[in-house]
Amino acid sequence: EVPPALREVRLLALDVGALLAGASMKGEFESRLKGLLEEAGRSPQPVILFVDEVHTLVGAGGASGTGDAANLLKPALARGTLRTIGATTWSEYKRHIEKDPALTRRFQVLQIAEPEEIPAMEMVRGLVDTLEKHHNVLILDEAVRAAVQLSHRYIPARQLPDKAISLLDTAAARVALTLHTPPASVQFLRQQLKAAEMERSLLQKQEKMGIQSDERRDALTARIFSLNNELTASESRWQRELELVHTLQELRVAESDADDKTTLQQAETALREWQGDAPVVFPEVSAAVVAAIVADWTGIPAGRMVKDEASQVLELPARLAQRVTGQDGALAQIGERIQTARAGLGDPRKPVGVFMLAGPSGVGKTETALALAEAIYGGEQNLITINMSEFQEAHTVSTLKGAPPGYVGYGEGGVLTEAVRRHPWSVVLLDEIEKAHHDVHELFYQVFDKGGMEDGEGTHVDFKNTTLLLTTNVGSDLISQMCEDPALMPDATGLKEALMPELRKHFPAAFLGRVTVIPYLPLDETSRGVIARLHLDRLVARMGEQHGVTLTYSEELVAHIVACCPMHETGARLLIGYIEQHILPRLSRYWLQAMTEKAAIRQIDIGVNGDEQIVFEIVC
């Protein structure tokens, strides 16, 4: 398929670094380059010179525009005696080559675009044999497809097929390692056991010197016994899994040409049943291994959900309701959108969800973001909180996305863009969005529509794996009025329709059309009681963990707190403030007094007496 004019041509690569190496004397580099051109011209076969990173020729061997390699090559390029193919990036071309019109005229520019997924798969398949021989593993075709598709979706900063090849290479290396090294779980248990044994030996050494620590020594002995049992079970499971994998690999080699694959299928079934949802040794590079690598690189759970994860997503509204009370309808809407996205049925070009939580202060809007980050996104550390009251001026847009070239702060990144680039799998909380300038609102149009935006340096930031929660107090008085009488309170749809005129006074219709408005209801007495119990239970846990004291409270105390904290502008924050002002100081004072008197407190009971006063009963 090669054209006749190119069939006898030799393609040679020019190493600019090797050409420059050691050319310290003036004229030495020019002599080398001239000799190279003469040799190419004398060659009996036509020569095409390939120069990777061709922009390095500009300034190589001398100052740019004088005696550098690019100017030395211009005459040969103009005469046509030297045929050259150069490769460089578009930014380097504009920075170094395009500034020289004479050099630009010698080359015909061809822009090589990133290939689509199907051509990229064909390119990667051409390297499968090389990767298999290098790592001595089997690479399934599903792994090739997964490497291209997942890298294309979750690694936007790099290009195909490079990122797919890198992903597949890393997956093959991981599979090869599992065949020869203990899994991370076994290594962790070994480290824990070694640390516990070292601590026990130190305590034994102290006991010989008369320093007693019986309780700690007994606890360490029990821990070492437990770790030994756990390590033995893990090692046995690992060794059994390793044997099954080796057996499967041997059968694949032995029965590769056999018609009857019954034994091979039985071995595959036995391994699959033994591994379950948590394999530690992999017989081949599969799509699941590739997805695990993507998850490690980006923090995004890109693979197929296992049974436990699917159960967590299915029960998401109930899990959120454990922290956010009185907002079941709102949590159900958020849960449905997350479930759709995790099932792979959502629009992959947009964020997981964009919700505007509208309601009075202290009813659980911010707590919803915290609960969602903990339930789905791996912890509250994956919550990105932006206080939008700091962006009331138009020029503060640059703070969010980064300063443009020529302005102070260029290159430092934006508050929002840098946070999302580092944590692409996260919850983004835009608190008090109504206080931001209208130009800031317009900045988010492309995020809501296309799942991404460009920062001040022109780098694309991907928001497709984030959930955006916008909180606002607009219409909170209207919501409170409509919910005063539970018998006349409208449903969620009616409440949303009544709220829209208030929202349109602060947000343009184009903005509201891109978000899902979810009204948050004022807290009733039952919900406030649940919140009071929740914070009292946290206090009970802290007393037990930090001081070993059993703390109990009565239902009368909960009713007393709720009665003293009627619902108004601050919502649940008033309940928390009441506990911090009326219970924590007295509890701290009793504990510090016991420490000064060297009394050991075993239990503290908190209740309410007949005069509606909070009382503490101390048991030593």
XYZ file of C-alpha atoms in Angstrom:
620
model
C 0.000 0.000 0.000
C 3.058 2.290 -0.055
C 3.137 4.724 -3.022
C 5.881 3.917 -5.567
C 7.682 7.192 -4.865
C 8.199 6.190 -1.221
C 8.976 2.477 -1.532
C 12.769 2.867 -1.577
C 12.914 5.725 0.929
C 14.807 5.384 4.239
C 13.176 6.994 7.260
C 15.797 8.158 9.774
C 15.231 9.797 13.155
C 17.355 12.788 14.139
C 18.321 12.924 17.825
C 18.905 16.621 18.490
C 20.218 15.920 21.975
C 22.894 13.533 20.690
C 23.813 16.046 17.994
C 24.423 18.716 20.629
C 26.168 16.449 23.161
C 29.836 17.353 23.574
C 29.797 20.136 20.989
C 31.465 22.643 23.282
C 33.840 24.263 20.793
C 32.524 26.917 18.411
C 31.924 25.422 14.999
C 31.791 21.823 16.208
C 27.998 21.640 16.175
C 27.822 23.302 12.756
C 30.368 20.802 11.427
C 28.334 17.868 12.721
C 25.117 19.179 11.210
C 26.803 19.929 7.871
C 28.238 16.414 7.776
C 24.797 14.984 8.509
C 23.270 16.941 5.619
C 26.052 15.895 3.235
C 25.674 12.236 4.188
C 21.913 12.420 3.671
C 22.485 14.002 0.262
C 25.047 11.340 -0.814
C 22.847 8.435 0.250
C 22.024 6.107 -2.683
C 18.531 5.763 -1.235
C 16.345 8.822 -0.721
C 16.256 9.849 2.951
C 13.406 11.355 4.962
C 14.525 12.802 8.278
C 12.089 12.583 11.193
C 12.652 15.121 13.973
C 10.631 14.616 17.139
C 10.136 17.798 19.168
C 11.165 19.781 16.082
C 10.877 23.066 17.987
C 14.150 22.185 19.752
C 15.963 22.994 16.486
C 15.213 26.669 17.112
C 18.091 27.922 19.238
C 20.009 24.613 19.122
C 23.737 25.290 18.671
C 23.431 29.076 18.729
C 21.187 32.035 19.365
C 17.762 31.844 17.781
C 17.766 33.448 14.333
C 21.570 33.317 13.834
C 23.583 30.107 13.804
C 21.087 27.719 15.298
C 20.119 24.402 13.713
C 16.901 25.762 12.223
C 18.744 28.418 10.187
C 21.406 25.932 9.097
C 18.692 23.630 7.751
C 16.802 26.340 5.848
C 18.955 26.213 2.645
C 18.669 22.432 2.366
C 14.943 22.598 3.002
C 14.545 25.340 0.403
C 16.497 23.390 -2.253
C 14.508 20.246 -1.542
C 17.642 18.164 -0.925
C 16.492 17.388 2.618
C 13.018 16.026 3.139
C 11.968 16.357 6.748
C 9.008 15.409 8.924
C 8.807 17.263 12.226
C 6.529 16.640 15.186
C 5.680 19.082 17.947
C 2.737 20.338 19.956
C 0.585 23.210 18.778
C 1.650 25.472 21.653
C 5.367 24.842 21.006
C 4.826 25.450 17.284
C 3.257 28.853 17.961
C 5.901 29.759 20.533
C 9.037 28.804 18.575
C 8.411 28.066 14.891
C 5.545 30.319 13.819
C 7.528 33.400 14.820
C 10.008 32.627 12.007
C 8.084 33.074 8.704
C 10.972 31.712 6.624
C 11.076 28.496 8.630
C 7.292 28.214 8.672
C 7.234 28.469 4.878
C 9.529 25.425 4.555
C 7.009 23.124 6.249
C 3.460 22.114 5.398
C 1.522 22.130 8.666
C -0.701 19.115 9.352
C -2.798 19.153 12.517
C -3.113 15.674 14.007
C -6.311 15.519 16.050
C -6.940 13.140 18.929
C -8.412 9.910 17.516
C -11.927 8.793 18.371
C -12.470 5.780 20.609
C -12.736 3.146 17.840
C -9.477 4.114 16.047
C -7.772 4.457 19.432
C -8.798 0.887 20.323
C -7.248 -0.343 17.078
C -4.008 1.467 17.925
C -3.894 0.017 21.438
C -4.605 -3.496 20.164
C -1.426 -3.235 18.112
C 0.566 -2.978 21.366
C -1.174 -5.783 23.251
C 1.365 -8.441 22.204
C 4.260 -6.228 23.302
C 2.680 -5.549 26.702
C 1.843 -9.225 27.204
C 5.434 -10.284 26.516
C 6.872 -7.545 28.716
C 4.665 -8.272 31.744
C 4.091 -11.982 31.016
C 0.323 -11.657 31.526
C -2.819 -12.154 29.447
C -4.639 -8.980 28.348
C -8.300 -9.421 27.459
C -9.912 -7.388 24.702
C -12.429 -6.044 27.217
C -9.473 -4.459 29.023
C -8.458 -2.674 25.815
C -11.982 -1.311 25.348
C -12.201 -0.285 28.994
C -8.795 1.427 28.876
C -9.857 3.587 25.933
C -13.390 4.343 27.133
C -12.557 5.023 30.781
C -9.456 7.087 30.043
C -11.407 9.118 27.479
C -14.096 9.893 30.043
C -12.184 10.248 33.305
C -8.699 11.505 32.291
C -9.402 14.616 30.198
C -5.975 16.199 30.734
C -4.232 13.671 28.444
C -4.852 12.456 24.900
C -5.728 9.164 23.246
C -4.142 6.722 22.623
C -1.332 7.749 25.009
C -3.449 7.724 28.160
C -5.103 4.403 27.256
C -1.701 2.771 26.673
C -0.396 4.110 29.981
C -3.519 2.859 31.751
C -3.261 -0.603 30.203
C 0.462 -0.799 30.987
C -0.190 0.045 34.647
C -2.997 -2.529 34.839
C -0.710 -5.214 33.379
C 1.996 -4.314 35.912
C -0.507 -4.639 38.772
C -1.656 -8.070 37.576
C 1.960 -9.230 37.275
C 2.697 -8.029 40.813
C -0.273 -9.879 42.315
C 1.162 -13.135 40.943
C 4.449 -12.717 42.832
C 3.916 -10.475 45.867
C 1.558 -10.620 48.857
C -1.569 -8.448 48.584
C -1.793 -5.130 50.395
C -4.141 -6.572 53.041
C -1.614 -9.247 54.032
C 1.258 -6.750 54.080
C -0.771 -4.382 56.258
C -1.556 -7.128 58.784
C 2.114 -8.117 58.907
C 3.097 -4.525 59.634
C 0.437 -4.208 62.332
C 1.582 -7.452 63.951
C 5.222 -6.388 63.884
C 4.373 -3.012 65.458
C 2.317 -4.668 68.221
C 5.112 -7.144 68.996
C 7.650 -4.320 69.179
C 5.446 -2.426 71.630
C 4.962 -5.547 73.760
C 8.707 -6.196 73.908
C 9.210 -2.587 75.031
C 6.644 -3.023 77.821
C 8.313 -6.263 78.915
C 11.624 -4.432 79.094
C 10.030 -1.741 81.279
C 8.467 -4.348 83.577
C 11.916 -5.788 84.283
C 12.851 -2.340 85.573
C 9.783 -2.232 87.822
C 7.510 -0.101 85.615
C 4.181 -1.923 85.544
C 1.672 -1.613 82.688
C -0.492 -4.707 83.075
C -3.588 -3.329 81.320
C -1.708 -2.212 78.225
C 0.292 -5.452 78.089
C -2.853 -7.577 78.341
C -4.538 -5.497 75.631
C -1.493 -5.937 73.380
C -1.434 -9.684 73.979
C -5.088 -9.935 72.963
C -4.447 -7.746 69.907
C -1.459 -9.856 68.832
C -3.548 -13.012 69.179
C -6.317 -11.460 67.066
C -3.861 -10.200 64.431
C -2.200 -13.621 64.204
C -5.540 -15.302 63.569
C -6.539 -12.682 61.003
C -3.165 -12.892 59.260
C -3.292 -16.690 59.113
C -6.755 -16.579 57.545
C -5.721 -13.906 55.025
C -2.549 -15.753 54.037
C -4.446 -19.026 53.617
C -7.031 -17.320 51.421
C -4.304 -15.647 49.374
C -2.339 -18.884 48.893
C -5.477 -20.767 47.860
C -6.391 -18.029 45.384
C -2.837 -18.050 44.019
C -3.006 -21.823 43.485
C -6.309 -21.505 41.612
C -4.878 -18.766 39.390
C -1.744 -20.786 38.556
C -3.903 -23.829 37.781
C -6.078 -21.742 35.478
C -3.056 -20.324 33.660
C -1.578 -23.801 33.149
C -4.884 -25.089 31.781
C -5.106 -22.163 29.363
C -1.706 -23.086 27.944
C -2.398 -26.836 27.881
C -5.909 -26.622 26.407
C -5.366 -23.705 24.029
C -5.840 -25.992 21.009
C -8.248 -28.484 22.584
C -11.875 -28.645 21.505
C -13.192 -29.593 24.946
C -12.871 -26.649 27.348
C -14.813 -28.258 30.205
C -11.859 -28.466 32.604
C -10.875 -24.889 31.836
C -14.407 -23.629 32.440
C -14.566 -25.511 35.740
C -11.304 -23.881 36.856
C -12.618 -20.427 35.928
C -15.836 -21.073 37.854
C -13.936 -22.296 40.921
C -11.720 -19.196 40.924
C -14.663 -16.846 40.453
C -16.606 -18.425 43.322
C -13.577 -18.327 45.623
C -12.729 -14.685 44.877
C -16.238 -13.245 45.128
C -16.301 -9.450 44.901
C -12.819 -8.905 46.388
C -10.093 -10.671 44.349
C -6.473 -10.201 45.410
C -4.808 -12.240 42.627
C -5.730 -11.668 38.995
C -5.274 -14.319 36.277
C -5.491 -11.729 33.490
C -5.873 -8.036 32.763
C -9.626 -7.471 32.669
C -11.899 -4.445 32.537
C -12.283 -4.605 36.326
C -8.518 -4.214 36.832
C -8.424 -1.248 34.450
C -11.349 0.375 36.287
C -9.529 -0.101 39.599
C -6.490 1.731 38.198
C -8.717 4.609 37.052
C -10.235 4.760 40.544
C -6.754 4.927 42.108
C -5.614 7.658 39.719
C -8.663 9.904 39.909
C -10.581 8.842 43.018
C -13.621 8.175 40.808
C -15.324 4.756 41.205
C -15.276 3.966 37.482
C -15.807 0.215 37.646
C -18.877 -1.943 37.893
C -20.543 -1.611 41.261
C -20.176 -4.615 43.528
C -23.062 -5.831 45.629
C -22.224 -3.787 48.747
C -21.750 -0.563 46.804
C -25.003 -1.028 44.902
C -26.779 -1.574 48.211
C -25.297 1.661 49.589
C -26.475 3.665 46.579
C -29.920 2.062 46.721
C -30.281 3.011 50.385
C -28.860 6.524 49.906
C -32.001 8.508 50.899
C -32.299 6.528 54.136
C -28.596 7.016 54.887
C -28.866 10.753 54.294
C -31.937 10.894 56.543
C -29.820 9.606 59.440
C -28.069 13.001 59.492
C -30.674 15.286 57.899
C -34.101 15.096 59.518
C -37.439 16.427 58.359
C -36.453 16.678 54.668
C -37.429 13.261 53.310
C -38.859 14.625 50.045
C -35.736 16.649 49.262
C -33.414 13.754 50.081
C -35.462 11.430 47.869
C -34.968 13.733 44.851
C -31.217 13.945 45.424
C -30.994 10.192 45.981
C -32.840 9.421 42.742
C -30.431 11.547 40.697
C -27.366 9.935 42.304
C -28.829 6.463 41.713
C -29.425 7.279 38.035
C -25.838 8.459 37.614
C -24.274 5.470 39.408
C -26.389 3.111 37.288
C -24.771 4.651 34.200
C -28.042 6.063 32.841
C -27.369 9.758 33.372
C -26.087 12.170 30.731
C -22.285 11.634 30.725
C -21.736 15.164 29.373
C -23.145 16.865 32.476
C -22.410 16.826 36.215
C -23.997 14.097 38.316
C -26.552 16.597 39.562
C -27.102 20.336 40.019
C -29.466 21.157 42.889
C -30.563 24.459 44.373
C -31.581 23.902 47.996
C -33.934 26.728 48.959
C -35.243 27.165 52.475
C -34.823 28.856 55.862
C -31.503 28.868 57.676
C -30.648 25.905 59.875
C -32.948 23.304 58.265
C -30.218 20.990 56.901
C -29.063 22.388 53.548
C -25.351 22.430 54.384
C -25.694 19.230 56.396
C -27.069 17.554 53.256
C -23.809 18.308 51.444
C -21.780 16.904 54.345
C -23.940 13.776 54.530
C -23.747 13.216 50.759
C -19.957 13.561 50.746
C -19.664 11.035 53.563
C -22.186 8.553 52.132
C -21.064 8.416 48.486
C -17.865 10.377 47.925
C -15.628 8.789 50.547
C -15.755 11.332 53.356
C -16.226 14.983 54.191
C -12.717 15.709 52.865
C -14.244 15.409 49.378
C -16.577 18.345 49.999
C -15.519 21.570 48.260
C -17.210 24.529 49.962
C -17.248 27.955 48.298
C -18.780 30.856 50.250
C -20.443 32.816 47.453
C -20.872 35.930 49.616
C -17.185 36.603 48.879
C -17.959 37.027 45.163
C -20.295 40.023 45.157
C -18.200 41.973 42.629
C -17.848 41.198 38.916
C -14.040 41.054 39.025
C -14.119 38.205 41.562
C -14.825 35.793 38.694
C -11.042 35.554 38.292
C -10.769 34.312 41.878
C -12.960 31.328 41.020
C -11.341 30.356 37.705
C -7.907 31.991 37.919
C -6.487 35.272 36.680
C -6.049 35.728 32.898
C -2.586 36.286 31.344
C -1.030 39.621 32.255
C -2.897 39.993 35.540
C -1.663 39.517 39.080
C -2.094 35.898 40.162
C -1.814 34.359 36.699
C -0.583 30.776 36.950
C -1.786 30.263 40.523
C -5.142 28.771 39.488
C -8.626 29.520 40.741
C -10.217 28.611 44.051
C -12.871 26.458 42.387
C -10.980 25.107 39.372
C -7.922 23.980 41.336
C -10.053 22.264 43.977
C -12.056 20.334 41.363
C -8.930 19.439 39.371
C -7.400 17.859 42.479
C -10.645 16.212 43.600
C -12.737 15.477 40.480
C -14.958 13.051 42.443
C -16.486 15.400 44.989
C -19.455 17.446 46.179
C -19.235 21.158 45.346
C -21.216 23.322 47.782
C -21.895 26.876 46.566
C -23.185 28.421 49.783
C -25.518 31.443 49.646
C -25.460 31.583 45.858
C -27.900 34.531 45.755
C -25.197 36.846 47.169
C -22.840 36.314 44.221
C -22.645 38.776 41.311
C -24.619 38.009 38.129
C -21.355 37.573 36.191
C -20.453 34.813 38.640
C -23.816 33.144 37.980
C -23.126 33.191 34.234
C -19.755 31.534 34.801
C -21.556 28.342 35.814
C -23.692 28.033 32.676
C -21.049 25.986 30.864
C -20.494 23.865 33.977
C -24.191 23.006 34.247
C -24.580 22.382 30.486
C -21.295 20.804 29.392
C -19.813 19.540 32.640
C -16.649 21.604 32.421
C -15.006 25.003 32.191
C -11.650 26.519 31.269
C -9.535 28.140 33.944
C -7.536 31.337 33.503
C -4.705 29.440 31.790
C -6.996 27.830 29.218
C -6.867 24.378 30.825
C -10.106 22.390 30.764
C -11.448 21.423 34.192
C -13.862 18.486 34.257
C -16.984 18.743 36.446
C -18.726 15.642 35.052
C -18.100 13.610 38.207
C -19.131 16.258 40.708
C -22.472 16.919 42.378
C -23.178 20.635 42.740
C -25.355 21.843 45.615
C -26.361 25.516 45.643
C -27.912 26.843 48.849
C -30.067 29.954 49.116
C -32.284 31.636 51.688
C -34.398 33.336 49.000
C -38.076 32.711 49.701
C -37.470 31.387 53.210
C -40.170 33.670 54.679
C -42.638 32.446 52.056
C -41.828 28.808 52.834
C -42.231 29.418 56.569
C -45.627 31.060 56.049
C -46.914 28.296 53.780
C -45.782 25.590 56.231
C -47.157 27.154 59.424
C -50.297 25.005 59.298
C -49.426 21.356 58.480
C -53.007 20.737 57.341
C -52.810 23.456 54.669
C -49.171 22.941 53.688
C -48.784 22.278 49.910
C -46.816 19.375 48.512
C -43.273 19.725 47.145
C -44.484 20.611 43.630
C -46.851 23.313 44.873
C -44.186 24.717 47.167
C -41.695 24.865 44.296
C -44.204 26.655 42.022
C -44.924 29.220 44.733
C -41.193 29.719 45.286
C -40.243 30.334 41.630
C -41.433 34.012 41.467
C -39.220 34.823 44.456
C -36.249 33.051 42.880
C -36.702 34.891 39.552
C -36.157 38.184 41.379
C -32.592 37.114 42.186
C -31.646 34.672 39.409
C -32.123 34.869 35.613
C -34.438 32.332 34.000
C -31.490 30.795 32.120
C -29.833 30.038 35.450
C -32.933 28.552 37.083
C -33.592 26.423 34.005
C -30.264 24.663 34.480
C -30.747 23.660 38.138
C -33.177 21.466 40.052
C -34.880 23.588 42.708
C -35.591 21.645 45.917
C -37.500 23.409 48.730
C -36.386 22.666 52.302
C -39.132 22.751 54.912
C -39.001 24.364 58.367
C -38.285 21.860 61.133
C -41.261 20.654 63.156
C -41.078 19.662 66.816
C -40.407 15.993 66.050
C -37.502 16.824 63.735
C -35.980 19.167 66.291
C -36.189 16.391 68.873
C -34.339 14.033 66.533
C -31.623 16.648 65.989
C -31.269 17.204 69.737
C -30.862 13.444 70.300
C -28.321 13.263 67.481
C -26.069 15.889 69.062
C -26.521 14.473 72.554
C -25.530 11.037 71.232
C -22.364 12.560 69.780
C -21.614 14.015 73.210
C -22.162 10.570 74.766
C -19.708 9.051 72.284
C -17.066 11.723 72.984
C -17.284 11.195 76.739
C -16.877 7.467 76.317
C -13.983 7.654 73.859
C -11.966 10.410 75.538
C -12.661 9.843 79.233
C -14.182 6.370 79.530
C -17.272 7.808 81.252
C -20.800 6.527 80.652
C -23.045 9.494 79.875
C -26.836 9.124 79.820
C -29.677 11.582 79.277
C -33.442 11.416 79.756
C -36.248 12.036 77.284
C -37.324 14.902 79.525
C -34.029 16.611 78.695
C -34.733 16.299 74.960
C -38.227 17.743 75.415
C -36.798 20.561 77.547
C -34.227 21.501 74.867
C -36.877 21.493 72.123
C -39.225 23.627 74.234
C -36.472 26.160 74.922
C -35.554 26.401 71.225
C -38.629 27.351 69.202
C -38.283 27.393 65.422
C -37.179 30.756 64.043
C -34.524 32.180 61.733
C -31.608 30.088 63.050
C -33.315 26.681 62.841
C -31.337 23.765 64.255
C -28.384 26.023 65.054
C -30.311 27.250 68.101
C -30.535 23.660 69.403
C -26.799 23.148 68.992
C -26.080 26.495 70.631
C -28.319 25.628 73.595
C -26.436 22.370 74.201
C -23.085 24.170 73.949
C -24.164 26.947 76.338
C -26.160 25.070 78.993
C -24.829 21.496 79.056
C -21.206 21.429 77.893
C -19.883 24.091 80.332
C -21.415 22.396 83.385
C -20.289 18.972 82.192
C -16.748 20.279 81.720
C -16.766 21.904 85.149
C -17.824 18.652 86.870
C -15.131 16.708 85.044
C -12.347 19.201 85.855
C -13.451 19.347 89.493
C -13.280 15.555 89.716
C -9.761 15.644 88.280
C -8.597 18.155 90.900
C -10.104 15.993 93.674
C -8.638 12.827 92.077
C -12.088 11.245 91.963
C -12.855 8.645 89.284
C -16.183 9.383 87.583
C -17.852 6.273 86.179
C -21.226 7.641 85.055
C -23.033 10.956 84.573
C -26.824 11.141 84.212
C -28.396 14.322 82.807
C -32.070 15.049 83.388
C -34.616 17.747 84.235
C -36.129 18.375 87.676
C -39.613 19.586 88.585
C -38.580 23.230 88.208
C -37.561 22.631 84.578
C -33.900 22.935 85.515
C -31.184 20.725 84.016
C -29.623 18.522 86.704
C -26.516 16.312 86.684
C -26.114 13.151 88.749
C -22.492 12.057 89.174
C -21.646 8.412 89.975
C -18.048 7.813 91.134
